[in-house]
Amino acid sequence: MEQLVEVSLLPLDLPQRASRWRICGRKKSFLFSALYAAFIFGGRHLMNKRAKFELRKPLVLWSLTLAVFSIFGALRTGAYMVYILMTKGLKQSVCDQGFYIGPVSKFWAYAFVLSKAPELGDTMFIILRKQKLIFLHWYHHITVLLYSWYSYKDMVAGGGWFMTMNYGVHAVMYSYYALRAAGFRVSRKFAMFITLSQITQMLMGCVINYLVFYWMQQDQCYSHFQNIFWSSLMYLSYLVLFCHFFFEAYIGKMRKTAKAE
């Protein structure tokens, strides 16, 4: 009897607390997005006639904190996903819902979703330092927040792949930001690698969505058409935007440099 109680209570600590947050999380996602958008337009207006802030040390600390968080997240969720992939195969790794309630992965799934709110702080540094704010940056932040907070409640298939890939890319990306903010000279190839990793992540996201949809038709994956539709639309839009950014930031500049020579 004691064993039955222990087994039944396994997913009820963090997930039960998380479920209470899920109930109002969807409404809060829109509130955070609206406040974020207001900050962008209001902040840029206020900074228009003001001198930029340096903020180098706070930026180093900010980027380093998110880098360490993402590295641990990638290692912990990655270990779970590799285990499922190696022991139960690709289909189970895609359709698995145990990621949301596993002894270790459940914490990092919950932390991932919550982290999308503080990550909006990236934009604060761009605005206060009067750097160029591109559409891809704030569009990505808003849509990831909305989708993550909506999908977490439903524990849809594919979440383990989405979160692990995002943790991995962010681990490299924020490490790069921390090094740059600290004054280290980092090769341009490192920045190109990060963007290519993001493009690969978006391609993989589209593939995972297709697999979820395909296996969902066979009642082997838990999801619903609405989630797959919005997720696919989101990943496709990211793919186009990141490819455009890669061309403009790297290929286009290389061509201009070649012509100048």
PDB file of C-alpha atoms in Angstrom:
ATOM      1  CA  MET A   1       0.000   0.000   0.000  1.00  0.00           C
ATOM      2  CA  GLU A   2       2.842   2.379   0.867  1.00  0.00           C
ATOM      3  CA  GLN A   3       4.430   1.669  -2.505  1.00  0.00           C
ATOM      4  CA  LEU A   4       1.178   2.525  -4.279  1.00  0.00           C
ATOM      5  CA  VAL A   5       0.973   5.805  -2.421  1.00  0.00           C
ATOM      6  CA  GLU A   6       4.569   6.684  -3.300  1.00  0.00           C
ATOM      7  CA  VAL A   7       4.013   5.938  -6.982  1.00  0.00           C
ATOM      8  CA  SER A   8       0.761   7.872  -7.147  1.00  0.00           C
ATOM      9  CA  LEU A   9       2.297  10.892  -5.452  1.00  0.00           C
ATOM     10  CA  LEU A  10       5.349  11.025  -7.703  1.00  0.00           C
ATOM     11  CA  PRO A  11       3.964  13.553 -10.200  1.00  0.00           C
ATOM     12  CA  LEU A  12       1.898  15.510  -7.671  1.00  0.00           C
ATOM     13  CA  ASP A  13       4.490  17.811  -6.084  1.00  0.00           C
ATOM     14  CA  LEU A  14       5.841  20.160  -8.728  1.00  0.00           C
ATOM     15  CA  PRO A  15       3.263  19.363 -11.453  1.00  0.00           C
ATOM     16  CA  GLN A  16       0.392  19.975  -9.014  1.00  0.00           C
ATOM     17  CA  ARG A  17       1.803  23.373  -8.112  1.00  0.00           C
ATOM     18  CA  ALA A  18       2.518  23.987 -11.778  1.00  0.00           C
ATOM     19  CA  SER A  19      -1.048  23.088 -12.735  1.00  0.00           C
ATOM     20  CA  ARG A  20      -2.363  25.884 -10.528  1.00  0.00           C
ATOM     21  CA  TRP A  21      -0.118  28.263 -12.427  1.00  0.00           C
ATOM     22  CA  ARG A  22      -1.267  26.796 -15.765  1.00  0.00           C
ATOM     23  CA  ILE A  23      -4.864  27.790 -15.091  1.00  0.00           C
ATOM     24  CA  CYS A  24      -4.078  31.509 -15.153  1.00  0.00           C
ATOM     25  CA  GLY A  25      -0.857  31.238 -17.186  1.00  0.00           C
ATOM     26  CA  ARG A  26      -2.576  31.736 -20.524  1.00  0.00           C
ATOM     27  CA  LYS A  27      -4.128  35.036 -19.469  1.00  0.00           C
ATOM     28  CA  LYS A  28      -0.847  36.169 -17.937  1.00  0.00           C
ATOM     29  CA  SER A  29       0.991  35.398 -21.175  1.00  0.00           C
ATOM     30  CA  PHE A  30      -1.083  38.041 -22.956  1.00  0.00           C
ATOM     31  CA  LEU A  31      -0.553  40.490 -20.106  1.00  0.00           C
ATOM     32  CA  PHE A  32       3.228  40.012 -20.218  1.00  0.00           C
ATOM     33  CA  SER A  33       3.192  40.361 -24.012  1.00  0.00           C
ATOM     34  CA  ALA A  34       1.166  43.576 -23.859  1.00  0.00           C
ATOM     35  CA  LEU A  35       3.449  45.077 -21.202  1.00  0.00           C
ATOM     36  CA  TYR A  36       6.470  44.004 -23.227  1.00  0.00           C
ATOM     37  CA  ALA A  37       5.134  45.684 -26.380  1.00  0.00           C
ATOM     38  CA  ALA A  38       4.324  48.847 -24.392  1.00  0.00           C
ATOM     39  CA  PHE A  39       7.860  48.866 -22.985  1.00  0.00           C
ATOM     40  CA  ILE A  40       9.361  48.547 -26.464  1.00  0.00           C
ATOM     41  CA  PHE A  41       7.500  51.498 -27.961  1.00  0.00           C
ATOM     42  CA  GLY A  42       7.555  53.585 -24.787  1.00  0.00           C
ATOM     43  CA  GLY A  43      11.204  52.841 -24.081  1.00  0.00           C
ATOM     44  CA  ARG A  44      12.354  53.701 -27.587  1.00  0.00           C
ATOM     45  CA  HIS A  45      10.414  56.966 -27.431  1.00  0.00           C
ATOM     46  CA  LEU A  46      11.973  57.924 -24.073  1.00  0.00           C
ATOM     47  CA  MET A  47      15.485  57.011 -25.239  1.00  0.00           C
ATOM     48  CA  ASN A  48      15.124  58.890 -28.489  1.00  0.00           C
ATOM     49  CA  LYS A  49      16.541  62.136 -27.058  1.00  0.00           C
ATOM     50  CA  ARG A  50      18.670  60.630 -24.317  1.00  0.00           C
ATOM     51  CA  ALA A  51      22.228  59.404 -24.271  1.00  0.00           C
ATOM     52  CA  LYS A  52      22.642  55.649 -24.345  1.00  0.00           C
ATOM     53  CA  PHE A  53      23.544  53.673 -21.231  1.00  0.00           C
ATOM     54  CA  GLU A  54      26.709  51.577 -21.236  1.00  0.00           C
ATOM     55  CA  LEU A  55      25.411  48.767 -18.958  1.00  0.00           C
ATOM     56  CA  ARG A  56      28.340  46.496 -19.828  1.00  0.00           C
ATOM     57  CA  LYS A  57      28.718  44.878 -16.399  1.00  0.00           C
ATOM     58  CA  PRO A  58      24.965  44.261 -15.886  1.00  0.00           C
ATOM     59  CA  LEU A  59      24.831  42.786 -19.408  1.00  0.00           C
ATOM     60  CA  VAL A  60      27.706  40.413 -18.635  1.00  0.00           C
ATOM     61  CA  LEU A  61      25.941  39.239 -15.469  1.00  0.00           C
ATOM     62  CA  TRP A  62      22.595  38.923 -17.267  1.00  0.00           C
ATOM     63  CA  SER A  63      23.952  36.943 -20.192  1.00  0.00           C
ATOM     64  CA  LEU A  64      26.122  34.748 -17.986  1.00  0.00           C
ATOM     65  CA  THR A  65      23.176  33.908 -15.720  1.00  0.00           C
ATOM     66  CA  LEU A  66      21.010  32.882 -18.679  1.00  0.00           C
ATOM     67  CA  ALA A  67      23.933  30.967 -20.209  1.00  0.00           C
ATOM     68  CA  VAL A  68      24.484  28.908 -17.032  1.00  0.00           C
ATOM     69  CA  PHE A  69      20.733  28.306 -16.681  1.00  0.00           C
ATOM     70  CA  SER A  70      20.484  27.164 -20.320  1.00  0.00           C
ATOM     71  CA  ILE A  71      23.554  24.923 -20.053  1.00  0.00           C
ATOM     72  CA  PHE A  72      22.117  23.085 -17.037  1.00  0.00           C
ATOM     73  CA  GLY A  73      18.725  22.893 -18.734  1.00  0.00           C
ATOM     74  CA  ALA A  74      20.252  21.458 -21.904  1.00  0.00           C
ATOM     75  CA  LEU A  75      22.242  18.868 -19.959  1.00  0.00           C
ATOM     76  CA  ARG A  76      19.333  17.728 -17.798  1.00  0.00           C
ATOM     77  CA  THR A  77      16.645  17.620 -20.499  1.00  0.00           C
ATOM     78  CA  GLY A  78      19.141  16.335 -23.064  1.00  0.00           C
ATOM     79  CA  ALA A  79      20.052  13.389 -20.842  1.00  0.00           C
ATOM     80  CA  TYR A  80      16.366  12.461 -20.553  1.00  0.00           C
ATOM     81  CA  MET A  81      15.746  12.767 -24.291  1.00  0.00           C
ATOM     82  CA  VAL A  82      18.849  10.747 -25.218  1.00  0.00           C
ATOM     83  CA  TYR A  83      17.792   7.995 -22.808  1.00  0.00           C
ATOM     84  CA  ILE A  84      14.285   7.803 -24.309  1.00  0.00           C
ATOM     85  CA  LEU A  85      15.642   7.957 -27.844  1.00  0.00           C
ATOM     86  CA  MET A  86      18.213   5.209 -27.264  1.00  0.00           C
ATOM     87  CA  THR A  87      15.985   2.860 -25.258  1.00  0.00           C
ATOM     88  CA  LYS A  88      12.542   3.388 -26.818  1.00  0.00           C
ATOM     89  CA  GLY A  89      13.171   4.909 -30.223  1.00  0.00           C
ATOM     90  CA  LEU A  90      12.306   8.055 -32.163  1.00  0.00           C
ATOM     91  CA  LYS A  91       8.529   7.673 -31.972  1.00  0.00           C
ATOM     92  CA  GLN A  92       8.494   7.469 -28.190  1.00  0.00           C
ATOM     93  CA  SER A  93      10.905  10.399 -27.894  1.00  0.00           C
ATOM     94  CA  VAL A  94       8.491  12.511 -29.948  1.00  0.00           C
ATOM     95  CA  CYS A  95       5.228  11.269 -28.437  1.00  0.00           C
ATOM     96  CA  ASP A  96       6.471  10.954 -24.849  1.00  0.00           C
ATOM     97  CA  GLN A  97       4.555  12.938 -22.203  1.00  0.00           C
ATOM     98  CA  GLY A  98       6.671  11.628 -19.333  1.00  0.00           C
ATOM     99  CA  PHE A  99       8.998  14.576 -19.977  1.00  0.00           C
ATOM    100  CA  TYR A 100       6.474  16.813 -18.191  1.00  0.00           C
ATOM    101  CA  ILE A 101       6.313  14.666 -15.049  1.00  0.00           C
ATOM    102  CA  GLY A 102       9.680  12.865 -14.874  1.00  0.00           C
ATOM    103  CA  PRO A 103      11.576  13.221 -11.563  1.00  0.00           C
ATOM    104  CA  VAL A 104      14.157  15.585 -13.093  1.00  0.00           C
ATOM    105  CA  SER A 105      12.753  16.717 -16.432  1.00  0.00           C
ATOM    106  CA  LYS A 106       9.525  18.063 -14.880  1.00  0.00           C
ATOM    107  CA  PHE A 107      11.472  20.781 -13.052  1.00  0.00           C
ATOM    108  CA  TRP A 108      13.336  21.845 -16.189  1.00  0.00           C
ATOM    109  CA  ALA A 109      10.134  21.795 -18.254  1.00  0.00           C
ATOM    110  CA  TYR A 110       8.494  24.089 -15.708  1.00  0.00           C
ATOM    111  CA  ALA A 111      11.608  26.285 -15.478  1.00  0.00           C
ATOM    112  CA  PHE A 112      11.747  26.532 -19.273  1.00  0.00           C
ATOM    113  CA  VAL A 113       8.225  27.880 -19.507  1.00  0.00           C
ATOM    114  CA  LEU A 114       8.730  30.345 -16.667  1.00  0.00           C
ATOM    115  CA  SER A 115      12.033  31.555 -18.140  1.00  0.00           C
ATOM    116  CA  LYS A 116      10.291  32.985 -21.189  1.00  0.00           C
ATOM    117  CA  ALA A 117       9.096  35.918 -19.059  1.00  0.00           C
ATOM    118  CA  PRO A 118      12.485  37.078 -17.676  1.00  0.00           C
ATOM    119  CA  GLU A 119      14.083  36.487 -21.094  1.00  0.00           C
ATOM    120  CA  LEU A 120      12.076  39.476 -22.282  1.00  0.00           C
ATOM    121  CA  GLY A 121      14.680  41.485 -20.374  1.00  0.00           C
ATOM    122  CA  ASP A 122      17.056  40.991 -23.317  1.00  0.00           C
ATOM    123  CA  THR A 123      15.191  43.780 -25.072  1.00  0.00           C
ATOM    124  CA  MET A 124      15.702  46.178 -22.173  1.00  0.00           C
ATOM    125  CA  PHE A 125      19.451  46.194 -22.807  1.00  0.00           C
ATOM    126  CA  ILE A 126      18.958  46.781 -26.532  1.00  0.00           C
ATOM    127  CA  ILE A 127      16.687  49.770 -25.930  1.00  0.00           C
ATOM    128  CA  LEU A 128      18.697  51.339 -23.096  1.00  0.00           C
ATOM    129  CA  ARG A 129      21.945  50.922 -25.050  1.00  0.00           C
ATOM    130  CA  LYS A 130      20.202  52.329 -28.163  1.00  0.00           C
ATOM    131  CA  GLN A 131      21.088  49.372 -30.340  1.00  0.00           C
ATOM    132  CA  LYS A 132      19.149  48.295 -33.411  1.00  0.00           C
ATOM    133  CA  LEU A 133      15.984  46.375 -32.484  1.00  0.00           C
ATOM    134  CA  ILE A 134      14.954  44.108 -35.336  1.00  0.00           C
ATOM    135  CA  PHE A 135      11.484  42.642 -35.873  1.00  0.00           C
ATOM    136  CA  LEU A 136      12.775  39.061 -35.468  1.00  0.00           C
ATOM    137  CA  HIS A 137      13.946  39.804 -31.919  1.00  0.00           C
ATOM    138  CA  TRP A 138      10.709  41.013 -30.352  1.00  0.00           C
ATOM    139  CA  TYR A 139       8.432  38.852 -32.531  1.00  0.00           C
ATOM    140  CA  HIS A 140      10.359  35.762 -31.414  1.00  0.00           C
ATOM    141  CA  HIS A 141      10.156  36.714 -27.738  1.00  0.00           C
ATOM    142  CA  ILE A 142       6.395  37.337 -27.797  1.00  0.00           C
ATOM    143  CA  THR A 143       5.400  34.264 -29.798  1.00  0.00           C
ATOM    144  CA  VAL A 144       7.616  31.869 -27.831  1.00  0.00           C
ATOM    145  CA  LEU A 145       6.128  33.156 -24.579  1.00  0.00           C
ATOM    146  CA  LEU A 146       2.546  32.783 -25.817  1.00  0.00           C
ATOM    147  CA  TYR A 147       3.067  29.339 -27.346  1.00  0.00           C
ATOM    148  CA  SER A 148       5.072  27.926 -24.423  1.00  0.00           C
ATOM    149  CA  TRP A 149       2.573  29.023 -21.782  1.00  0.00           C
ATOM    150  CA  TYR A 150      -0.360  27.717 -23.806  1.00  0.00           C
ATOM    151  CA  SER A 151       1.178  24.361 -24.706  1.00  0.00           C
ATOM    152  CA  TYR A 152       2.537  23.547 -21.249  1.00  0.00           C
ATOM    153  CA  LYS A 153      -0.970  23.182 -19.849  1.00  0.00           C
ATOM    154  CA  ASP A 154      -1.843  20.519 -22.423  1.00  0.00           C
ATOM    155  CA  MET A 155       1.456  18.588 -22.128  1.00  0.00           C
ATOM    156  CA  VAL A 156       1.462  18.048 -25.886  1.00  0.00           C
ATOM    157  CA  ALA A 157       3.755  15.626 -27.679  1.00  0.00           C
ATOM    158  CA  GLY A 158       7.004  17.027 -29.028  1.00  0.00           C
ATOM    159  CA  GLY A 159       7.585  19.277 -26.027  1.00  0.00           C
ATOM    160  CA  GLY A 160      10.709  17.420 -24.951  1.00  0.00           C
ATOM    161  CA  TRP A 161      12.327  18.020 -28.333  1.00  0.00           C
ATOM    162  CA  PHE A 162      11.266  21.675 -28.501  1.00  0.00           C
ATOM    163  CA  MET A 163      12.528  22.528 -25.017  1.00  0.00           C
ATOM    164  CA  THR A 164      15.792  20.610 -25.283  1.00  0.00           C
ATOM    165  CA  MET A 165      16.669  22.207 -28.617  1.00  0.00           C
ATOM    166  CA  ASN A 166      15.883  25.653 -27.264  1.00  0.00           C
ATOM    167  CA  TYR A 167      17.961  25.092 -24.134  1.00  0.00           C
ATOM    168  CA  GLY A 168      20.886  23.935 -26.269  1.00  0.00           C
ATOM    169  CA  VAL A 169      20.819  26.870 -28.680  1.00  0.00           C
ATOM    170  CA  HIS A 170      20.391  29.365 -25.829  1.00  0.00           C
ATOM    171  CA  ALA A 171      23.323  27.822 -23.958  1.00  0.00           C
ATOM    172  CA  VAL A 172      25.605  28.694 -26.873  1.00  0.00           C
ATOM    173  CA  MET A 173      23.923  32.000 -27.697  1.00  0.00           C
ATOM    174  CA  TYR A 174      24.001  33.504 -24.203  1.00  0.00           C
ATOM    175  CA  SER A 175      27.579  32.301 -23.707  1.00  0.00           C
ATOM    176  CA  TYR A 176      28.484  34.229 -26.846  1.00  0.00           C
ATOM    177  CA  TYR A 177      26.654  37.331 -25.573  1.00  0.00           C
ATOM    178  CA  ALA A 178      28.446  37.106 -22.219  1.00  0.00           C
ATOM    179  CA  LEU A 179      31.859  36.874 -23.896  1.00  0.00           C
ATOM    180  CA  ARG A 180      31.115  39.817 -26.179  1.00  0.00           C
ATOM    181  CA  ALA A 181      29.787  41.946 -23.320  1.00  0.00           C
ATOM    182  CA  ALA A 182      32.896  41.128 -21.269  1.00  0.00           C
ATOM    183  CA  GLY A 183      35.068  42.523 -24.043  1.00  0.00           C
ATOM    184  CA  PHE A 184      36.432  39.294 -25.492  1.00  0.00           C
ATOM    185  CA  ARG A 185      37.073  39.211 -29.222  1.00  0.00           C
ATOM    186  CA  VAL A 186      34.955  36.378 -30.587  1.00  0.00           C
ATOM    187  CA  SER A 187      35.268  35.102 -34.143  1.00  0.00           C
ATOM    188  CA  ARG A 188      32.509  36.083 -36.545  1.00  0.00           C
ATOM    189  CA  LYS A 189      32.214  32.390 -37.372  1.00  0.00           C
ATOM    190  CA  PHE A 190      30.872  31.822 -33.857  1.00  0.00           C
ATOM    191  CA  ALA A 191      27.955  34.192 -34.560  1.00  0.00           C
ATOM    192  CA  MET A 192      27.343  32.462 -37.908  1.00  0.00           C
ATOM    193  CA  PHE A 193      27.317  29.091 -36.153  1.00  0.00           C
ATOM    194  CA  ILE A 194      24.681  30.328 -33.683  1.00  0.00           C
ATOM    195  CA  THR A 195      22.389  31.549 -36.468  1.00  0.00           C
ATOM    196  CA  LEU A 196      22.841  28.291 -38.379  1.00  0.00           C
ATOM    197  CA  SER A 197      21.990  26.414 -35.172  1.00  0.00           C
ATOM    198  CA  GLN A 198      18.809  28.467 -34.877  1.00  0.00           C
ATOM    199  CA  ILE A 199      17.891  27.719 -38.482  1.00  0.00           C
ATOM    200  CA  THR A 200      18.490  24.002 -37.832  1.00  0.00           C
ATOM    201  CA  GLN A 201      16.326  24.232 -34.718  1.00  0.00           C
ATOM    202  CA  MET A 202      13.454  25.689 -36.768  1.00  0.00           C
ATOM    203  CA  LEU A 203      13.794  22.983 -39.420  1.00  0.00           C
ATOM    204  CA  MET A 204      13.748  20.318 -36.717  1.00  0.00           C
ATOM    205  CA  GLY A 205      10.709  21.970 -35.141  1.00  0.00           C
ATOM    206  CA  CYS A 206       8.837  21.634 -38.433  1.00  0.00           C
ATOM    207  CA  VAL A 207       9.872  17.975 -38.728  1.00  0.00           C
ATOM    208  CA  ILE A 208       8.773  17.195 -35.163  1.00  0.00           C
ATOM    209  CA  ASN A 209       5.405  18.845 -35.796  1.00  0.00           C
ATOM    210  CA  TYR A 210       4.929  16.716 -38.904  1.00  0.00           C
ATOM    211  CA  LEU A 211       5.772  13.538 -36.957  1.00  0.00           C
ATOM    212  CA  VAL A 212       3.384  14.486 -34.144  1.00  0.00           C
ATOM    213  CA  PHE A 213       0.601  15.110 -36.671  1.00  0.00           C
ATOM    214  CA  TYR A 214       1.324  11.858 -38.529  1.00  0.00           C
ATOM    215  CA  TRP A 215       1.374   9.701 -35.396  1.00  0.00           C
ATOM    216  CA  MET A 216      -1.562  11.563 -33.899  1.00  0.00           C
ATOM    217  CA  GLN A 217      -3.683  10.208 -36.763  1.00  0.00           C
ATOM    218  CA  GLN A 218      -2.785   6.726 -35.518  1.00  0.00           C
ATOM    219  CA  ASP A 219      -3.688   7.615 -31.906  1.00  0.00           C
ATOM    220  CA  GLN A 220      -0.028   7.208 -30.908  1.00  0.00           C
ATOM    221  CA  CYS A 221       0.729  10.854 -30.085  1.00  0.00           C
ATOM    222  CA  TYR A 222      -1.212  13.181 -27.814  1.00  0.00           C
ATOM    223  CA  SER A 223      -1.775  16.607 -29.338  1.00  0.00           C
ATOM    224  CA  HIS A 224      -4.490  18.492 -31.172  1.00  0.00           C
ATOM    225  CA  PHE A 225      -4.699  20.126 -34.572  1.00  0.00           C
ATOM    226  CA  GLN A 226      -4.885  23.670 -33.223  1.00  0.00           C
ATOM    227  CA  ASN A 227      -1.601  23.296 -31.355  1.00  0.00           C
ATOM    228  CA  ILE A 228       0.169  21.711 -34.331  1.00  0.00           C
ATOM    229  CA  PHE A 229      -1.132  24.415 -36.656  1.00  0.00           C
ATOM    230  CA  TRP A 230       0.102  27.333 -34.539  1.00  0.00           C
ATOM    231  CA  SER A 231       3.369  25.609 -33.712  1.00  0.00           C
ATOM    232  CA  SER A 232       4.060  24.866 -37.384  1.00  0.00           C
ATOM    233  CA  LEU A 233       3.169  28.418 -38.388  1.00  0.00           C
ATOM    234  CA  MET A 234       5.481  29.744 -35.674  1.00  0.00           C
ATOM    235  CA  TYR A 235       8.419  27.538 -36.676  1.00  0.00           C
ATOM    236  CA  LEU A 236       7.967  28.273 -40.380  1.00  0.00           C
ATOM    237  CA  SER A 237       7.905  32.021 -39.739  1.00  0.00           C
ATOM    238  CA  TYR A 238      11.059  31.706 -37.614  1.00  0.00           C
ATOM    239  CA  LEU A 239      12.727  29.686 -40.362  1.00  0.00           C
ATOM    240  CA  VAL A 240      12.033  32.380 -42.959  1.00  0.00           C
ATOM    241  CA  LEU A 241      13.101  35.218 -40.648  1.00  0.00           C
ATOM    242  CA  PHE A 242      16.311  33.537 -39.471  1.00  0.00           C
ATOM    243  CA  CYS A 243      17.277  32.621 -43.047  1.00  0.00           C
ATOM    244  CA  HIS A 244      16.666  36.231 -44.078  1.00  0.00           C
ATOM    245  CA  PHE A 245      18.732  37.449 -41.125  1.00  0.00           C
ATOM    246  CA  PHE A 246      21.571  35.068 -42.005  1.00  0.00           C
ATOM    247  CA  PHE A 247      21.632  36.308 -45.589  1.00  0.00           C
ATOM    248  CA  GLU A 248      21.536  39.987 -44.605  1.00  0.00           C
ATOM    249  CA  ALA A 249      24.013  39.734 -41.720  1.00  0.00           C
ATOM    250  CA  TYR A 250      26.599  37.426 -43.277  1.00  0.00           C
ATOM    251  CA  ILE A 251      26.169  36.596 -46.972  1.00  0.00           C
ATOM    252  CA  GLY A 252      25.147  40.112 -47.994  1.00  0.00           C
ATOM    253  CA  LYS A 253      27.999  41.761 -46.097  1.00  0.00           C
ATOM    254  CA  MET A 254      30.516  39.286 -47.503  1.00  0.00           C
ATOM    255  CA  ARG A 255      29.389  40.124 -51.030  1.00  0.00           C
ATOM    256  CA  LYS A 256      29.670  43.849 -50.356  1.00  0.00           C
ATOM    257  CA  THR A 257      33.168  43.355 -48.957  1.00  0.00           C
ATOM    258  CA  ALA A 258      34.175  41.300 -51.999  1.00  0.00           C
ATOM    259  CA  LYS A 259      32.887  43.975 -54.382  1.00  0.00           C
ATOM    260  CA  ALA A 260      34.700  46.715 -52.461  1.00  0.00           C
ATOM    261  CA  GLU A 261      37.972  44.839 -52.840  1.00  0.00           C
TER     262      GLU A 261
END
